[in-house]
PDB file of C-alpha atoms in Angstrom:
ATOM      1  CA  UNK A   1     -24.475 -74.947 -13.779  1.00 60.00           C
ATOM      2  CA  UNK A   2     -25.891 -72.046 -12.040  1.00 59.00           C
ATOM      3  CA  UNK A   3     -26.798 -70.189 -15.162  1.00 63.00           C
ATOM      4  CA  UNK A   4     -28.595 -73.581 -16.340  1.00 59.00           C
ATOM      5  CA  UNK A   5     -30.292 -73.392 -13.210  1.00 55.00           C
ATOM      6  CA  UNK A   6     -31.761 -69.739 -13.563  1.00 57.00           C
ATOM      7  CA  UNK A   7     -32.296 -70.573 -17.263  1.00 54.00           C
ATOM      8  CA  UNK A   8     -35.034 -73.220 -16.115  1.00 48.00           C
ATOM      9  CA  UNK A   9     -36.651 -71.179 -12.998  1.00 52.00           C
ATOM     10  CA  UNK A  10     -36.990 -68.451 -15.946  1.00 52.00           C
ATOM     11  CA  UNK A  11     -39.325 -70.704 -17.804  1.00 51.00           C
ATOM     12  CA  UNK A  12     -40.689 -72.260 -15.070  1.00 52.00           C
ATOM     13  CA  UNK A  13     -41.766 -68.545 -13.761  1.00 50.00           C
ATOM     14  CA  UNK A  14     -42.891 -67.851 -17.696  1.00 55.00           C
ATOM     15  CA  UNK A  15     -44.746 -71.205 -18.357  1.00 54.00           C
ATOM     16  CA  UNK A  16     -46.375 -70.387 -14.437  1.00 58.00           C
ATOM     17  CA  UNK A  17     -47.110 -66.872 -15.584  1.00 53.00           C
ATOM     18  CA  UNK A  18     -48.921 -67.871 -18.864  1.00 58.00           C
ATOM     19  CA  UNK A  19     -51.293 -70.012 -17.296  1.00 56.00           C
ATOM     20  CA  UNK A  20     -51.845 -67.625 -14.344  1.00 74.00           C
ATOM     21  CA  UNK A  21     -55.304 -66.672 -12.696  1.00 83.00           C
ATOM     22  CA  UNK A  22     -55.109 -62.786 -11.741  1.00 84.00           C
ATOM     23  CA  UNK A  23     -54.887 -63.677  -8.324  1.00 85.00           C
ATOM     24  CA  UNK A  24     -52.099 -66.132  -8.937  1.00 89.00           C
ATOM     25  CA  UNK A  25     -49.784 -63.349 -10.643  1.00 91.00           C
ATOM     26  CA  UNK A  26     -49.951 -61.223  -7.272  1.00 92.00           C
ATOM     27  CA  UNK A  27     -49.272 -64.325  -5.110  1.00 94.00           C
ATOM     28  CA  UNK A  28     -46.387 -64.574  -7.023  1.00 95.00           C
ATOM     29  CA  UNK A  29     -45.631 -61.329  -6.893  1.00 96.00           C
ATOM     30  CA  UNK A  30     -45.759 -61.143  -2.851  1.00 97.00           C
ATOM     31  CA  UNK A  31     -43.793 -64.537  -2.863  1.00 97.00           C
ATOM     32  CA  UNK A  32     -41.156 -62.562  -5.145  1.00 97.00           C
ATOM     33  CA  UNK A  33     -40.937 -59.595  -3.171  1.00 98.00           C
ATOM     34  CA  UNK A  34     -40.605 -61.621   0.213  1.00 98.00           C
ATOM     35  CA  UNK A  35     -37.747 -63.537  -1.536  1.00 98.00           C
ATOM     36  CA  UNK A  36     -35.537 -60.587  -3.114  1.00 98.00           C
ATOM     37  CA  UNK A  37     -35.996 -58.879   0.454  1.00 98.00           C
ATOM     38  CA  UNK A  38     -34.694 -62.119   1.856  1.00 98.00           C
ATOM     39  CA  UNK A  39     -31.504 -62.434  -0.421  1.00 98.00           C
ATOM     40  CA  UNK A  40     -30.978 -58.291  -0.247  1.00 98.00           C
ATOM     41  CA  UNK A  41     -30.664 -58.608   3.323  1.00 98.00           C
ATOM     42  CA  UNK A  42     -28.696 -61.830   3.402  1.00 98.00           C
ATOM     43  CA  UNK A  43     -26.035 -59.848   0.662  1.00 98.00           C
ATOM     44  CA  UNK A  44     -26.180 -56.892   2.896  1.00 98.00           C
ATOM     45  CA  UNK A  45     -25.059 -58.940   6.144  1.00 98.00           C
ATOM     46  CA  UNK A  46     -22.126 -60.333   4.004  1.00 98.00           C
ATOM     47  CA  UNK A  47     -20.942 -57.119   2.538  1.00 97.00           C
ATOM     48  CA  UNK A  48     -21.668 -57.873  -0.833  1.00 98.00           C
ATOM     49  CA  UNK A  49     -23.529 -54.195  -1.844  1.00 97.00           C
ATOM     50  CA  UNK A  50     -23.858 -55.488  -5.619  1.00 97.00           C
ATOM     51  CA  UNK A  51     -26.177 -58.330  -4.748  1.00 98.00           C
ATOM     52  CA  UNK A  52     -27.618 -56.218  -2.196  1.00 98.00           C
ATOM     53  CA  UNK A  53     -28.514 -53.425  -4.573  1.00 98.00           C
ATOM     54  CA  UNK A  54     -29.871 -55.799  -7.696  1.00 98.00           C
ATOM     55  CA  UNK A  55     -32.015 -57.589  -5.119  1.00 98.00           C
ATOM     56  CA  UNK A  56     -33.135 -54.950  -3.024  1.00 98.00           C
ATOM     57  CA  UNK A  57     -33.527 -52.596  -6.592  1.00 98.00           C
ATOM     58  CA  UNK A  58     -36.084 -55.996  -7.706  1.00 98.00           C
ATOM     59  CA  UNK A  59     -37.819 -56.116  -4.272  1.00 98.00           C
ATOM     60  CA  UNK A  60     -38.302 -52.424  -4.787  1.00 98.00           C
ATOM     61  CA  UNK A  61     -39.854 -52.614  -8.332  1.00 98.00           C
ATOM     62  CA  UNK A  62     -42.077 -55.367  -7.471  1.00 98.00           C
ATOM     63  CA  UNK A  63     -43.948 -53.371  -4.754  1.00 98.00           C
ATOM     64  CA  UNK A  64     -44.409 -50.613  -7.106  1.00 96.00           C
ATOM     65  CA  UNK A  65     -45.428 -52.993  -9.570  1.00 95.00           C
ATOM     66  CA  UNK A  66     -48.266 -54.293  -7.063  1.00 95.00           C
ATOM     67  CA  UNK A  67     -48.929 -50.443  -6.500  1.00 95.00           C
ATOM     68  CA  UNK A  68     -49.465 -49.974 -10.122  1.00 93.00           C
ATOM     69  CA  UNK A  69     -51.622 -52.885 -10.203  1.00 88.00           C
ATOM     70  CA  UNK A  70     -54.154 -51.089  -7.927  1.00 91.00           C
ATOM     71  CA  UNK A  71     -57.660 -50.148  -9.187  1.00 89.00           C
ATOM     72  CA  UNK A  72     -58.307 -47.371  -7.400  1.00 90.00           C
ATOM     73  CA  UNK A  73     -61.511 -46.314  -8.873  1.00 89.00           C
ATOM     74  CA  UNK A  74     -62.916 -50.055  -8.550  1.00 88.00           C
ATOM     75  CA  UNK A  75     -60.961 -50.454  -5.031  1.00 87.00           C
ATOM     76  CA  UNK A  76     -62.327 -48.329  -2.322  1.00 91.00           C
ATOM     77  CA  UNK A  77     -60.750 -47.333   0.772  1.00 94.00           C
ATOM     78  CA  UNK A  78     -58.673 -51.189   0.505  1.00 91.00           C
ATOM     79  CA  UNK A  79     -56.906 -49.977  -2.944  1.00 92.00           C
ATOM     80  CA  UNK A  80     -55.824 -46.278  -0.977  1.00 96.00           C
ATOM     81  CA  UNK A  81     -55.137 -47.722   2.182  1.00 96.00           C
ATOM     82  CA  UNK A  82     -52.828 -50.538  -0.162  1.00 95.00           C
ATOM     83  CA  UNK A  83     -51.418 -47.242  -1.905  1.00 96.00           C
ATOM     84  CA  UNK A  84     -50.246 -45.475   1.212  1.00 97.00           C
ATOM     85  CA  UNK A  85     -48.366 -48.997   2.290  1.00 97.00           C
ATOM     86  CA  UNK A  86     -47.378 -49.842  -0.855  1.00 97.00           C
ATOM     87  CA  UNK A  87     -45.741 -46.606  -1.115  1.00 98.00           C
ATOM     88  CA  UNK A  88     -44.404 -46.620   2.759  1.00 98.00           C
ATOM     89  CA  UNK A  89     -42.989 -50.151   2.038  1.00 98.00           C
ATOM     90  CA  UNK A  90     -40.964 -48.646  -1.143  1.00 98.00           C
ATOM     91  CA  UNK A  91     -39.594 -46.007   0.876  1.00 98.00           C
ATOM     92  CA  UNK A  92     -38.347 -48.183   3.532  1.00 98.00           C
ATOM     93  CA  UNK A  93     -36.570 -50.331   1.050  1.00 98.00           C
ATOM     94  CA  UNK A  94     -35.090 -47.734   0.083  1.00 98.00           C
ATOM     95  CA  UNK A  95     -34.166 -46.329   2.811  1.00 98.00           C
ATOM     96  CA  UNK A  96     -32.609 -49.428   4.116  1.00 98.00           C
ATOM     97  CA  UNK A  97     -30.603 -49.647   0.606  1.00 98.00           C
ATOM     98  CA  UNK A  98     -29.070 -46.411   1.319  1.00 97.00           C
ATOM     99  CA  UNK A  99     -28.446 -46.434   4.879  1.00 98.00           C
ATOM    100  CA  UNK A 100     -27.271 -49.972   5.180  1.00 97.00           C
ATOM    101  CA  UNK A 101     -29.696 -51.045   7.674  1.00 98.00           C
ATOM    102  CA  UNK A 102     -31.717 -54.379   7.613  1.00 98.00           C
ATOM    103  CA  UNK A 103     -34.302 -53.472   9.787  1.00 98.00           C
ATOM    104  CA  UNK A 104     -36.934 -51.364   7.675  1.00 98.00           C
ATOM    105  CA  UNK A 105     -36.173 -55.229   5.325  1.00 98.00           C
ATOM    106  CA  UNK A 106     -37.647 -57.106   8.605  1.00 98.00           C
ATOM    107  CA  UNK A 107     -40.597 -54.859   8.556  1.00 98.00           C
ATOM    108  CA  UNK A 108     -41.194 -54.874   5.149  1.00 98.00           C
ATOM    109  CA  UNK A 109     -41.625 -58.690   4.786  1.00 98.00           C
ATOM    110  CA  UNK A 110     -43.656 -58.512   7.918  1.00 98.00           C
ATOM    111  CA  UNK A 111     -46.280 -56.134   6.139  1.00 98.00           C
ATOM    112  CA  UNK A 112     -45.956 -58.363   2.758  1.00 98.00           C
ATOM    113  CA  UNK A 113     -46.269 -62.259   4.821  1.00 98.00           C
ATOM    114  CA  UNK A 114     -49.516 -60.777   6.276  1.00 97.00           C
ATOM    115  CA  UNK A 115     -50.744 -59.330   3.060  1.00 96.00           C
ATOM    116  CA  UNK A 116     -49.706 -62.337   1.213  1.00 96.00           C
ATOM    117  CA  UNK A 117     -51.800 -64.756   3.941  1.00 96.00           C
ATOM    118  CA  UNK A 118     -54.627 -62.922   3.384  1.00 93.00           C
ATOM    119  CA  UNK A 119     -54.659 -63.104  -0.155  1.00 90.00           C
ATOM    120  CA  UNK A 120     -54.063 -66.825   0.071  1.00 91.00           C
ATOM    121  CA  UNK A 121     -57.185 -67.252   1.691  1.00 92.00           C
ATOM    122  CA  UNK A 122     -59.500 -65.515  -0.864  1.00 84.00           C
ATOM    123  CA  UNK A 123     -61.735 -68.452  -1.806  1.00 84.00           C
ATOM    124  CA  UNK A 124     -61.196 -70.133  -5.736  1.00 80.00           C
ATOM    125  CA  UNK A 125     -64.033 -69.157  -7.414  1.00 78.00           C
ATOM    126  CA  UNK A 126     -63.104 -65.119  -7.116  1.00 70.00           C
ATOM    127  CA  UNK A 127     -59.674 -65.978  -8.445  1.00 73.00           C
ATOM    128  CA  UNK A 128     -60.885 -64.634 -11.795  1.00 73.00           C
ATOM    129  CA  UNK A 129     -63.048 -62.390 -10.955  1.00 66.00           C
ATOM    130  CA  UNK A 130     -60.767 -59.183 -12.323  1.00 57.00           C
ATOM    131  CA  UNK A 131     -60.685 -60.764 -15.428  1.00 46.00           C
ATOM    132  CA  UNK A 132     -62.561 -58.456 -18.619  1.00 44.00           C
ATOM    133  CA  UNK A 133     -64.901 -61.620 -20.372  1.00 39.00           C
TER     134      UNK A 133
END
């Protein structure tokens, strides 16, 4: 049952992902990151340092991900100021992987909630607006 399960979010995600605006993709991405952090932490309070690891090692590759995603020619002082917390975030997951601790995780989906507000409130019409016509 619970492979069936992931087996249909997998297309759900894929069907959601092929019909994606730009901005849409991130939003999931923040929405992903917030979650893996959530069930990393949750593994972590109940010992279990597999599920910890996978999640927390997903978490971690989504932020770099949204780090990648950065145009930092096009973006300004926004895209390096992103870069620098992008790349502090990683390291606190990180470090919180390692040493066991969930509090750099609380901080972390602090930082991505308020980013991912923020980016819910950019207005429809710029939704495409990084897309090459």
């Amino acid at each position: 049952m619970r492979g069936s399960l992931q087996a249909y979010k997998q297309v759900s995600v894929n069907a959601q992902l092929a019909s994606a605006s730009p901005h849409r993709i991130i939003q999931m991405l923040y929405a992903g990151a917030i979650e893996r952090l959530i069930q990393g932490k949750a593994a972590m309070e109940q010992g279990n340092i597999a599920v910890k690891c996978e999640r927390l090692t997903k978490a971690l590759d989504i932020v770099l991900s949204l780090r990648d995603c950065l145009s930092m020619e096009d973006g300004g002082d926004i895209a390096k100021n992103l870069d620098a917390l992008y790349y502090f975030m990683g390291s606190e997951i990180s470090r919180a992987n390692a040493e066991n601790v969930t509090q750099p995780l609380d901080d972390v989906m602090g930082m991505l909630r308020e980013i991912k507000s923020a980016w819910d409130q950019i207005p429809t019409e710029y939704h495409y607006l990084t897309e090459t016509n």
